[in-house]
XYZ file of C-alpha atoms in Angstrom:
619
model
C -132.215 -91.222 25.622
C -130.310 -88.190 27.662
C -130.798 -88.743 31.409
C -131.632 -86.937 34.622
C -132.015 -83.420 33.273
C -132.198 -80.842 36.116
C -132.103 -76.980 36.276
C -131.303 -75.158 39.081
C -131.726 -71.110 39.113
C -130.360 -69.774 42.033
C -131.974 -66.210 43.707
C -131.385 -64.315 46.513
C -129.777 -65.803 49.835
C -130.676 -64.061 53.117
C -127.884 -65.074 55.865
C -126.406 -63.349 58.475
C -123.268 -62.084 57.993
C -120.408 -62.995 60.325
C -117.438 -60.956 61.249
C -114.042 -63.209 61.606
C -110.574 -62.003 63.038
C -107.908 -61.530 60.512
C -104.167 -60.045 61.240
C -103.530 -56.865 60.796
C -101.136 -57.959 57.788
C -103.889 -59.295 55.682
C -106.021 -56.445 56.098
C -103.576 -54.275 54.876
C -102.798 -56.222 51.720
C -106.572 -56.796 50.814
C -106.693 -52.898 50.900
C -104.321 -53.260 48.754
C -106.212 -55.666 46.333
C -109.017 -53.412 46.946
C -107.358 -50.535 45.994
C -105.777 -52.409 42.255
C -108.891 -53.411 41.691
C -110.681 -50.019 42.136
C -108.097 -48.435 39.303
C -108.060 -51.697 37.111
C -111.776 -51.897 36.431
C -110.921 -52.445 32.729
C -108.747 -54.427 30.642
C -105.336 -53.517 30.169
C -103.462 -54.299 26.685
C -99.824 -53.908 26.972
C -97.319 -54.276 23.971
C -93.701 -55.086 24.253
C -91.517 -55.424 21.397
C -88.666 -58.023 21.468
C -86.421 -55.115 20.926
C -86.885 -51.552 21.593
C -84.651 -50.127 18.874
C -84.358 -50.861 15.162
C -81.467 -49.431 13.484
C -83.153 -47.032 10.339
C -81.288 -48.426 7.408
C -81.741 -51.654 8.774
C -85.131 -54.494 8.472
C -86.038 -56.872 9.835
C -87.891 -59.944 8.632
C -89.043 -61.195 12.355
C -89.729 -58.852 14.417
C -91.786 -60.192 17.158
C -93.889 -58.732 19.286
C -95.286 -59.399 22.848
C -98.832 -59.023 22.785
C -100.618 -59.227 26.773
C -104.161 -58.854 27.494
C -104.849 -58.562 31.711
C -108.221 -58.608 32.974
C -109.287 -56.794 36.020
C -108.629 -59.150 39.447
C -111.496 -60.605 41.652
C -114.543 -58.884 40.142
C -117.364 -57.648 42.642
C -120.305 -59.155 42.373
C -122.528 -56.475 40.262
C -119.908 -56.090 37.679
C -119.258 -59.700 36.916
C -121.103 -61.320 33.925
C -123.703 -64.313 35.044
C -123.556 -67.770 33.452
C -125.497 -70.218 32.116
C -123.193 -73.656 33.141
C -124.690 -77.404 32.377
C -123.083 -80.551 33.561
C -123.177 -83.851 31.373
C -122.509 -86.422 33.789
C -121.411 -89.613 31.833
C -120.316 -91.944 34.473
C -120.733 -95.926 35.511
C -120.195 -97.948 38.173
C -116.339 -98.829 37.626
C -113.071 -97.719 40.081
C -114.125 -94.227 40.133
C -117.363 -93.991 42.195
C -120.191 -92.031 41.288
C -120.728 -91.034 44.752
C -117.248 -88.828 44.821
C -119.204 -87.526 41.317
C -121.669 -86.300 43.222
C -120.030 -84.301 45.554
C -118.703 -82.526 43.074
C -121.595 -81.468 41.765
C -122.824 -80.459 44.990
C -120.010 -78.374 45.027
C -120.583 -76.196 42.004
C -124.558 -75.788 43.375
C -122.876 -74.270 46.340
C -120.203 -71.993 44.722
C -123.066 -70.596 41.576
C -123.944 -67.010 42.618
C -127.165 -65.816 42.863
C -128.209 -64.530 39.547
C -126.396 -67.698 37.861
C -128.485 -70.832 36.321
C -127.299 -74.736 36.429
C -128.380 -77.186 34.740
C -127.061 -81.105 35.177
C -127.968 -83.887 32.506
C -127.121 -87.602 34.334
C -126.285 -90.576 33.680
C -128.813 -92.989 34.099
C -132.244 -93.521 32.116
C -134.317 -91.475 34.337
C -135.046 -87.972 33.199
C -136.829 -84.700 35.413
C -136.644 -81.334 35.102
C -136.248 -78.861 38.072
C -137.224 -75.289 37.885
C -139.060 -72.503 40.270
C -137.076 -71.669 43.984
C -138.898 -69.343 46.223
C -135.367 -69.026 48.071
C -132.099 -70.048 47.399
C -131.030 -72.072 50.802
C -133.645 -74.165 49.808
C -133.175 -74.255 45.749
C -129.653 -75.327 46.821
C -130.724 -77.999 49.153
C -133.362 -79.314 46.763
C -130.905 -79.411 44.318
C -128.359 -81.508 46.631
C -130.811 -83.785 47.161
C -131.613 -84.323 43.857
C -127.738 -85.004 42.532
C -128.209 -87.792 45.572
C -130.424 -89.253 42.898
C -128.752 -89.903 40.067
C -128.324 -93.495 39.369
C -124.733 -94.686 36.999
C -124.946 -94.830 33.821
C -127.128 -97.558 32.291
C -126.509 -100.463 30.016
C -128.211 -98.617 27.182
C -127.406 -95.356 27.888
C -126.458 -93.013 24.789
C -123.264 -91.769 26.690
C -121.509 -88.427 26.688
C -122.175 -87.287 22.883
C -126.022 -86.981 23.391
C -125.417 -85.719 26.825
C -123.969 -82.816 25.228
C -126.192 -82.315 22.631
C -129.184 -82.054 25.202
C -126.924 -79.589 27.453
C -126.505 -77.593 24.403
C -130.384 -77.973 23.720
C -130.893 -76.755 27.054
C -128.717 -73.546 27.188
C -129.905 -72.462 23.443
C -133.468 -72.383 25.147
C -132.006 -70.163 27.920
C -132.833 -66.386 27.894
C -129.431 -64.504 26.097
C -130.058 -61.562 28.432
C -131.162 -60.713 31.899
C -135.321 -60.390 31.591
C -134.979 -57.168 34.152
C -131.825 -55.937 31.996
C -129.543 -56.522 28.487
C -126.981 -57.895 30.474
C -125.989 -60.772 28.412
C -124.570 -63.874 30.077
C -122.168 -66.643 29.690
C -122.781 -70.268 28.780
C -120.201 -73.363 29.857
C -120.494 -76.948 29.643
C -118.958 -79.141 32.105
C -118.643 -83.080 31.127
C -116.987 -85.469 33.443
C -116.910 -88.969 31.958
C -115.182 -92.170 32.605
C -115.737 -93.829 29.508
C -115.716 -91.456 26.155
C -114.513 -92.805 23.281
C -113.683 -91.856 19.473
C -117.787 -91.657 19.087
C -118.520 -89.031 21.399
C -116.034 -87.005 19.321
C -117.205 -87.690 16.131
C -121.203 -87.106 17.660
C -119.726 -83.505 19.074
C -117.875 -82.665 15.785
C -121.496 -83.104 13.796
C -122.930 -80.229 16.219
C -123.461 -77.006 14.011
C -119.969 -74.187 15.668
C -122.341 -71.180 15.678
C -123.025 -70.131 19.206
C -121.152 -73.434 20.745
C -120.448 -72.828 24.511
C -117.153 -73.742 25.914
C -117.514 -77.128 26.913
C -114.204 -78.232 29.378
C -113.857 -82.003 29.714
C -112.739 -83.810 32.814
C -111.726 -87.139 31.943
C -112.055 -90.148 35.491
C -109.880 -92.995 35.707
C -108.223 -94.816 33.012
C -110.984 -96.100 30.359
C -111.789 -93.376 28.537
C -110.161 -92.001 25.506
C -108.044 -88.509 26.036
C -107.841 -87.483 22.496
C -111.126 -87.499 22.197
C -111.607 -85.208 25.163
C -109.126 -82.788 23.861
C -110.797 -82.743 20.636
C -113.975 -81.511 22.420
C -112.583 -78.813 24.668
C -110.303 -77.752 21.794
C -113.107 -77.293 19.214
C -115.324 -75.338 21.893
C -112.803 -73.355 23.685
C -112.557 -75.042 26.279
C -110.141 -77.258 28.515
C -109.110 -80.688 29.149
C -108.772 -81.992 32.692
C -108.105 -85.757 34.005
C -107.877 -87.168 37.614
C -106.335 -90.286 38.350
C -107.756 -93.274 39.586
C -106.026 -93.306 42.902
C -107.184 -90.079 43.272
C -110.757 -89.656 43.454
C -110.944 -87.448 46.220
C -109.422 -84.924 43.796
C -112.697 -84.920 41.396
C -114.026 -81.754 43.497
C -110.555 -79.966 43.517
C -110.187 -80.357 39.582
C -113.703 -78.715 39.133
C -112.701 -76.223 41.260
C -109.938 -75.363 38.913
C -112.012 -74.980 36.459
C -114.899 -73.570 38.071
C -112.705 -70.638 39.658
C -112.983 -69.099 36.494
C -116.525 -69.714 35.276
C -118.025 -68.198 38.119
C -115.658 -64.531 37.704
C -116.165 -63.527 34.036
C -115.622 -60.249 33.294
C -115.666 -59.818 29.768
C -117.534 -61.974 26.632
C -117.459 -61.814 22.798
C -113.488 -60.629 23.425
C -111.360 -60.022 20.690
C -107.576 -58.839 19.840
C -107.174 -56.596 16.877
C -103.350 -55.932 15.921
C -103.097 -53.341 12.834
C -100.009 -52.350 11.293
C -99.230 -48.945 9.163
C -98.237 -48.900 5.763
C -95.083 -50.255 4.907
C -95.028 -53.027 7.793
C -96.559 -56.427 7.294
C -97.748 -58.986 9.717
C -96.607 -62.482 9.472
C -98.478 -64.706 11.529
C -99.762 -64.711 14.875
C -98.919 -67.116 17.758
C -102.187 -67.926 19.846
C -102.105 -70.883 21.456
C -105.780 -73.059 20.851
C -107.516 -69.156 19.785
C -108.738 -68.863 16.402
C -106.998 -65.909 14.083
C -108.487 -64.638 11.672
C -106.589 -61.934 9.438
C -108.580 -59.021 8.292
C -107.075 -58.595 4.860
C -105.362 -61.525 3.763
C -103.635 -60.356 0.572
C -101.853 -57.037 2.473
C -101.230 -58.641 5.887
C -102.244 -55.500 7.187
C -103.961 -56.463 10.363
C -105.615 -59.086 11.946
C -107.618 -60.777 14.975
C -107.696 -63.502 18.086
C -110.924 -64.910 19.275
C -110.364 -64.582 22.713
C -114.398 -65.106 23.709
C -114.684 -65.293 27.418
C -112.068 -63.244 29.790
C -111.737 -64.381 33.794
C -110.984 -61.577 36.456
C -107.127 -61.900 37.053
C -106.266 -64.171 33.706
C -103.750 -62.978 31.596
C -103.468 -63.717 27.773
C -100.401 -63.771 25.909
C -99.605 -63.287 22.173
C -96.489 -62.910 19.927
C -97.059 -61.080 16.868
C -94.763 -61.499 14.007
C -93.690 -58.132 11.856
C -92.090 -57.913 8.645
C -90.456 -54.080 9.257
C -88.658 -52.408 6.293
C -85.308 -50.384 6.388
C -86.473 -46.807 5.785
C -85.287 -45.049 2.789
C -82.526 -42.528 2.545
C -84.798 -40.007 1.476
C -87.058 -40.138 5.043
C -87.727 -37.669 7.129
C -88.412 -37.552 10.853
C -91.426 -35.465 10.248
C -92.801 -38.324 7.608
C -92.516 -41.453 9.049
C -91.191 -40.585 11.939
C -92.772 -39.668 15.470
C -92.074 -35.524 15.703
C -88.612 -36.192 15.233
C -87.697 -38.380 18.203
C -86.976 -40.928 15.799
C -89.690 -43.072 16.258
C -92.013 -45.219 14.163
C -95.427 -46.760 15.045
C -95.284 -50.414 14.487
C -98.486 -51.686 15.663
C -101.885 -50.693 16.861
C -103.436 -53.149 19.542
C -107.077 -53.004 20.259
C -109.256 -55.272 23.119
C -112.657 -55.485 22.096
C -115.492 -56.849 23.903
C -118.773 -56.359 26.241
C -117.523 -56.095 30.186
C -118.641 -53.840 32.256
C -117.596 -50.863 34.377
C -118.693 -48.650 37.809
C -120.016 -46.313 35.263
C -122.449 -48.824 33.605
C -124.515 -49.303 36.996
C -128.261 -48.744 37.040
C -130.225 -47.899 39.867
C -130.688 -51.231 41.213
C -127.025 -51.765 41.530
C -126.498 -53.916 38.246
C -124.074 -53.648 35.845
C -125.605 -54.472 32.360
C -123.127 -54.697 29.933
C -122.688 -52.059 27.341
C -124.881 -52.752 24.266
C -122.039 -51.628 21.821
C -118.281 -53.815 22.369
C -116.205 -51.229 24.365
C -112.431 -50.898 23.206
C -109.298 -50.664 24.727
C -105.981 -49.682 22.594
C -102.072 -49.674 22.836
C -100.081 -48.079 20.043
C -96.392 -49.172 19.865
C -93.783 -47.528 18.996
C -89.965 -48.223 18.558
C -86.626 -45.871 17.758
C -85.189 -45.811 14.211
C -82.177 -43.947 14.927
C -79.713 -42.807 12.062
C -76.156 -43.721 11.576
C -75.241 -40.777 13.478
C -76.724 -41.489 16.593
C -75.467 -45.186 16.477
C -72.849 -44.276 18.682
C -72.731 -47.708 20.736
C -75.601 -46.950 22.756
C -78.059 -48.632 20.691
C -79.531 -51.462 22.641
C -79.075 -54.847 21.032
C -79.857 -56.946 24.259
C -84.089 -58.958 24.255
C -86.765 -58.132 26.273
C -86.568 -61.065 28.406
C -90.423 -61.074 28.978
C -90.350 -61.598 24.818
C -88.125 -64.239 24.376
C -89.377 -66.336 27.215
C -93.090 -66.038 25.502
C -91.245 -67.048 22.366
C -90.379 -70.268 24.398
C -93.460 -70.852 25.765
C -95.268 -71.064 22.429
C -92.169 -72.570 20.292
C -92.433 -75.368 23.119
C -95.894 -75.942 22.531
C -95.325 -76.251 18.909
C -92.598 -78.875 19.728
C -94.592 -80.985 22.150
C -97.737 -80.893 19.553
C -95.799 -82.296 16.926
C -94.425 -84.559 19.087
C -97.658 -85.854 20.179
C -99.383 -85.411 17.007
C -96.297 -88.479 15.869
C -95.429 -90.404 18.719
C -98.267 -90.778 21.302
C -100.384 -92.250 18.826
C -98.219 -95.097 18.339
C -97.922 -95.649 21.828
C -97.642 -99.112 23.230
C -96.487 -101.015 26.529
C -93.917 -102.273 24.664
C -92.208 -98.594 23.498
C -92.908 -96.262 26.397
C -89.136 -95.978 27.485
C -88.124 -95.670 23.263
C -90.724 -92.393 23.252
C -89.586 -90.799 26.517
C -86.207 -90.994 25.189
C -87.019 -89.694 21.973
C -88.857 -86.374 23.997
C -85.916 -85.972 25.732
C -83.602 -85.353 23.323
C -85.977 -83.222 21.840
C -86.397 -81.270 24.744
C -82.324 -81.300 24.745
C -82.102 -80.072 21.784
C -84.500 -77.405 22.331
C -82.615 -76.163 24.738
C -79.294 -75.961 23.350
C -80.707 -74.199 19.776
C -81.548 -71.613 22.522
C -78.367 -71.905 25.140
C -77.433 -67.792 23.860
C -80.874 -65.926 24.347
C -79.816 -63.435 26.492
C -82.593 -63.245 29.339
C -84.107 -66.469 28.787
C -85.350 -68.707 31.814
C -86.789 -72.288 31.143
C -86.655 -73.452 34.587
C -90.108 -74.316 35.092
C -90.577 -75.382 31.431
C -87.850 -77.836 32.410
C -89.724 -79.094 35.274
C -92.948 -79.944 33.169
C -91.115 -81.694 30.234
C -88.794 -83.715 32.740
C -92.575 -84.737 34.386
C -93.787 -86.068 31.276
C -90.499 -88.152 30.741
C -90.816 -89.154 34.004
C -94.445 -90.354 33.663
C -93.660 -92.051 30.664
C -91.033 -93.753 31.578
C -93.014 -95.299 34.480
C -93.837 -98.809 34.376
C -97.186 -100.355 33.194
C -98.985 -100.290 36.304
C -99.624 -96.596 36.356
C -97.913 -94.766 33.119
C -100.423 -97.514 31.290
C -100.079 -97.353 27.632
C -103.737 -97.897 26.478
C -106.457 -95.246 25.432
C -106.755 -93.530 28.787
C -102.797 -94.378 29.770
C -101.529 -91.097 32.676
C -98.656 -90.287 30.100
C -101.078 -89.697 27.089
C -103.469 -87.689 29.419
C -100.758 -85.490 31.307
C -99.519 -84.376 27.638
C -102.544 -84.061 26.325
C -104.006 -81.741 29.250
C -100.878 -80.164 29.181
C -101.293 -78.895 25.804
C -104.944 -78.032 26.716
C -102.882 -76.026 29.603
C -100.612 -73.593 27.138
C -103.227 -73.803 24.363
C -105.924 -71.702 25.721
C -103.854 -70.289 28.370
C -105.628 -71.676 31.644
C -104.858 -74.087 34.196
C -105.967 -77.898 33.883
C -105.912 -80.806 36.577
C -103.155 -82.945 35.728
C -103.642 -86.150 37.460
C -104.953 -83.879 40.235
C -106.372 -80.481 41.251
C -102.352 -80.126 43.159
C -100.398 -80.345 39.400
C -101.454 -77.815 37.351
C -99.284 -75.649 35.365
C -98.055 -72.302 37.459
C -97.904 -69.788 34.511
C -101.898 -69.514 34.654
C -102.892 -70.106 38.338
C -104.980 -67.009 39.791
C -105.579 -65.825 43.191
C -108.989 -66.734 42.449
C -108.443 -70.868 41.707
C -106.337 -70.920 44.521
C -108.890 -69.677 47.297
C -111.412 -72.391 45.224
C -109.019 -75.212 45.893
C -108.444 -74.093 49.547
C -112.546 -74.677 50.168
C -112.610 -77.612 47.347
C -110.371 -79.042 50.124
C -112.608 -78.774 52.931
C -115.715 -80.045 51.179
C -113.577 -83.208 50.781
C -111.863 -83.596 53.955
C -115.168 -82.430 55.584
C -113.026 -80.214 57.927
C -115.113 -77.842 60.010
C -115.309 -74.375 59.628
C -116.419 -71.267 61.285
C -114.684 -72.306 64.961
C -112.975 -69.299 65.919
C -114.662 -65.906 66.426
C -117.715 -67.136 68.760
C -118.912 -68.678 65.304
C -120.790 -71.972 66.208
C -119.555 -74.822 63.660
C -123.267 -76.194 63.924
C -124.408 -72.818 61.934
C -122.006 -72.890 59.493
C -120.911 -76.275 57.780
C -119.967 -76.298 54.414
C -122.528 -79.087 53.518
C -124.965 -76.083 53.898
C -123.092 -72.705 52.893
C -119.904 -71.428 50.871
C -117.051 -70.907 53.228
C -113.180 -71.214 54.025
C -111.113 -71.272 56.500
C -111.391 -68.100 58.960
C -107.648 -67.350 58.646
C -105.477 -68.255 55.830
C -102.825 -71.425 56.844
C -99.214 -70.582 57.259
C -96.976 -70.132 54.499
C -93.822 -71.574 56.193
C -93.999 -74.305 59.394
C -90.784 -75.638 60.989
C -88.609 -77.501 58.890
C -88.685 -80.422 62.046
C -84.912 -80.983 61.566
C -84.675 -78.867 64.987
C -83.030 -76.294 64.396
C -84.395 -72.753 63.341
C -85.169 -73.630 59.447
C -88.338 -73.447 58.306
C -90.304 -75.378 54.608
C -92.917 -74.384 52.622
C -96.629 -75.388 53.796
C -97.534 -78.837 51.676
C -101.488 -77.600 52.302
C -100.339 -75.359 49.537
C -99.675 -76.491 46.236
C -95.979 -76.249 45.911
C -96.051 -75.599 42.173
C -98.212 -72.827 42.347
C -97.621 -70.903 45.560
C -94.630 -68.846 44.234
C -96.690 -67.699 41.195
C -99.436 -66.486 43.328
C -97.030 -64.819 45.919
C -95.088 -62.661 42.843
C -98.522 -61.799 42.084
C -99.494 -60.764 44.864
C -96.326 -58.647 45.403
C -97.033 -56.921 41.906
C -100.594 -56.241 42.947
C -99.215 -54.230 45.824
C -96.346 -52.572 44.200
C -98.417 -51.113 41.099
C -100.996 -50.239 44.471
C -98.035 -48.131 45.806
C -96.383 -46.707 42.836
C -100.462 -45.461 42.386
C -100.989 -43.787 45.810
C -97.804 -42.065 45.354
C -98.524 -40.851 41.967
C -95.340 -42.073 40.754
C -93.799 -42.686 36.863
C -93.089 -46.156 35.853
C -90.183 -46.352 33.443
C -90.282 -49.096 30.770
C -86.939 -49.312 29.247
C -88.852 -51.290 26.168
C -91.922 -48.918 25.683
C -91.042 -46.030 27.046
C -92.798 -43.945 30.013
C -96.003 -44.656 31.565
C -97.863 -42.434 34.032
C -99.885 -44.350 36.461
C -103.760 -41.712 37.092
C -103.752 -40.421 40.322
């Protein structure tokens, strides 16, 4: 029998607002944010071809293309799409304690905005259902108390496979839509376990795939199986996340990676359409963990990624293969050529999918979305010159953005074989023979690509060397059994570059930089403070008494330092380790873009793309 099943719907809070002192250097860049996110209110879909040139009389067989879908940042509140989120809690009494579970939980009930629904299926025997707040101070504190409830799992308990089929029960019986609106929402599944195994998997695999939420796994400790956590999220959509043993504290912070992006959607039901004219083929389609799906098979004409759900600030990447022809003797510019700038249109790129807009608003300040998929398209085109205009300026050097996406999924083809042979032969006895064997693999990878020009694989280097590293460590914490560190880094890893979206490695602090937002990282900063239980709300006549973040959603009043003294004494300064080193840089280029395009904007300036072409930024 599926246990403790509660549902939480969360309504309007009524709180005084408070008003805290910030530096004059913040406010300036949130204007700046403000001011992005005012002209970004869409997506953006930006093509980049690995070359901008092709020589007429000459084809080519692999021509790839960079394919980059960027969602609006930080969405406000009436134009972000509610959820529908259910946690399966499948946890005993072992090393990692229920109690640290809990406060997790907690957490999410805390972070769910007002018009969102939660739903949590336990582990124990005991089953009740929840429903009906008059206000949501108290629906939250009700709920609290009722996560301080839940009992461990029982002797007899089904485990985590029939806790997801009831939390899938559960959400199918939701409402779709808004009842005041058509707004449609999103559904999630959460499921932190300490003990799934092989039959969970094979329970979640029997499940019928039409309308199957995203279900993201967070794997506890050390006795639960990995692969069959990956299996889950991978089937769903979803992710794989694991926390180590020693670190239970980290349980909140790894659902607050996660739940940074649950609780900003912007967009559902998203798709990427890539269309090619006659005469050019497409290939294949590199996507990571997203289903393709070509559109006519026989002509290769065009074809489609199943994004599904998009989070404000995400980025997804895509390399497109083309098969482009040398054009004929006989061609004119006027032909197949662009009005005789010797160009030809490669590709059409179209983002489809409900999200929703300033326009869209009703009355009553909500943003339903639009009852018909709204699309967004980028048409690409590249040079053919003739022989007479190949008078050495033709440019023969990469897009660097292009071949370091190349990389980035020719890696994760590499490190899925790799798992696909090795880890599943993994034993105590072999753990130093299989790091070996991925390091020459990763040294080999390297050198087949020593001459791309433009190619950095610094931080690529930094994440193989860590799962070396981890294998290579001796039995007492690289273990070698089902739910060994080195099996779950890779695994959550792949979960990582597969879908695009950063995963808990170990802990909420290693997670892989190429998909950290703004967003997860202001999460983690007050996923911190629910678990060192630091106060808040101390400066700014703001009594800590009235604001604690048992009871309400807040951070820090001012953002910590970036740099402190170095403590050598001397004038040197390090980075901050409150931050997470592996991640700060990331979000600090961000951030720097985010005011530069903000700039370029309010001085109605031209942005010159050497790969595809001009592009004039609306006043």
């Amino acid at each position: 029998m599926v246990t403790n099943i509660r549902l939480f719907h969360a309504k309007k809070m009524h709180t005084t607002s408070r008003v805290l002192p910030v530096p004059m250097t913040w406010l300036v860049f949130t204007l700046l944010l403000s001011s992005v996110a005012a002209a970004a209110e869409t997506v953006k879909v930006i093509t980049t071809p690995v070359f901008a040139q092709i020589p007429r009389f000459q084809s080519s067989k692999d021509f790839q293309v960079l394919v980059r879908v960027e969602a609006p940042p930080a969405a406000q509140q009436q134009r972000r799409v509610p959820i529908d989120l259910a946690v399966v809690l499948d946890v005993g009494t072992g090393p990692v304690r229920l109690d640290a579970v809990k406060k997790a939980v907690k957490f999410i009930i805390r972070q769910i905005h007002d018009d969102d629904r939660v739903a949590v299926v336990g582990p124990s025997s005991n089953s009740r259902l929840v429903t009906g707040f008059l206000s949501t101070r108290d629906a939250r504190r009700d709920a609290e108390n009722s996560v301080d409830e839940l009992e461990p799992r029982g002797e007899f308990t089904s485990g985590a496979g029939a806790g997801l089929e009831e939390a899938i029960k559960i959400l199918r019986e939701l409402p779709a839509t808004e009842s005041r609106s058509s707004r449609a929402r999103a559904r999630f599944i959460i499921l932190v376990t300490d003990a799934a195994t092989t039959e969970a998997s094979n329970r979640f695999s029997k499940l019928p795939r039409e309308d199957l939420p995203p279900v993201h796994t967070l794997g506890l400790g050390a006795a639960y199986d990995p692969r069959a956590l990956l299996y889950i999220a991978s089937e769903s959509q979803g992710t794989y996340s694991f926390v180590d043993d020693d670190d239970t504290d980290g349980i909140t912070g790894a659902i607050a990676v996660c739940l940074s992006g649950l609780k900003d959607v912007v967009a559902v039901g998203t798709r990427v359409r890539v269309e090619a004219p006659l005469g050019i083929t497409i290939e294949r389609i590199d996507s990571g963990g997203y289903m393709t799906s070509p559109v006519t098979r026989d002509e290769k004409a065009s074809g489609e990624v199943a994004v599904g759900v998009l989070y404000a600030g995400e980025v997804k990447s895509f390399i497109v293969h083309l098969s482009v022809p040398a054009l004929p003797s006989t061609t004119t510019a006027m032909t197949s050529l662009d009005g005789g700038c010797d160009k030809q249109q490669l590709l059409t790129t179209s983002f489809i999918g409900h999200y929703t807009t300033s326009d869209e608003e009703d009355a009553a300040g909500a943003a339903p979305a639009s009852p018909s998929p709204t699309v967004t398209q980028a048409i690409l085109y590249v040079q053919r010159p003739p022989p007479e205009a190949m008078d050495g300026t033709l440019q023969r050097v990469p897009v660097p953005v292009v071949m370091n996406h190349i990389a980035r999924f020719d890696l994760l083809e590499m490190v899925t074989t790799f798992v696909n042979k090795e880890i599943g032969r993994l034993t105590s006895s072999n753990t130093v023979e299989v790091a070996a064997k991925l390091r020459i693999q990763w040294e080999q990878f390297v050198q087949a690509r020593q001459f791309w020009s433009g190619l950095d694989l610094g931080v690529l280097d930094v994440e193989v060397n860590r799962m070396v590293s981890i294998l290579e460590e001796p039995a007492g914490r690289g273990r070698t059994r089902s739910g060994s560190s080195s099996t779950a880094y890779m695994l959550s890893w792949l979960s990582s570059y597969q879908m695009q979206r950063p995963t808990a490695m170990g802990s909420p602090g290693s997670v892989a930089a190429a998909f950290v937002t703004v967003n997860m990282q202001l999460m983690l900063q007050q996923a911190t403070i629910v678990t060192t239980g630091a106060p808040l709300c101390v400066d700014g006549g703001c009594p800590a008494c009235e604001c604690r973040c048992e009871e309400e959603r807040c951070v820090q009043p001012l953002p910590p330092p970036v740099l402190v003294p170095s403590g050598r004494g001397d004038d040197t300064f390090r980075v901050n380790p409150v931050y997470p080193q592996d991640v700060l840089f990331n979000a600090i280029n961000q951030a720097m873009k985010h005011m530069y395009l903000a700039l370029v904007q309010a001085s109605n300036l031209t942005r010159c793309d050497a790969a595809a072409g001009l592009e004039v930024l609306p006043a």
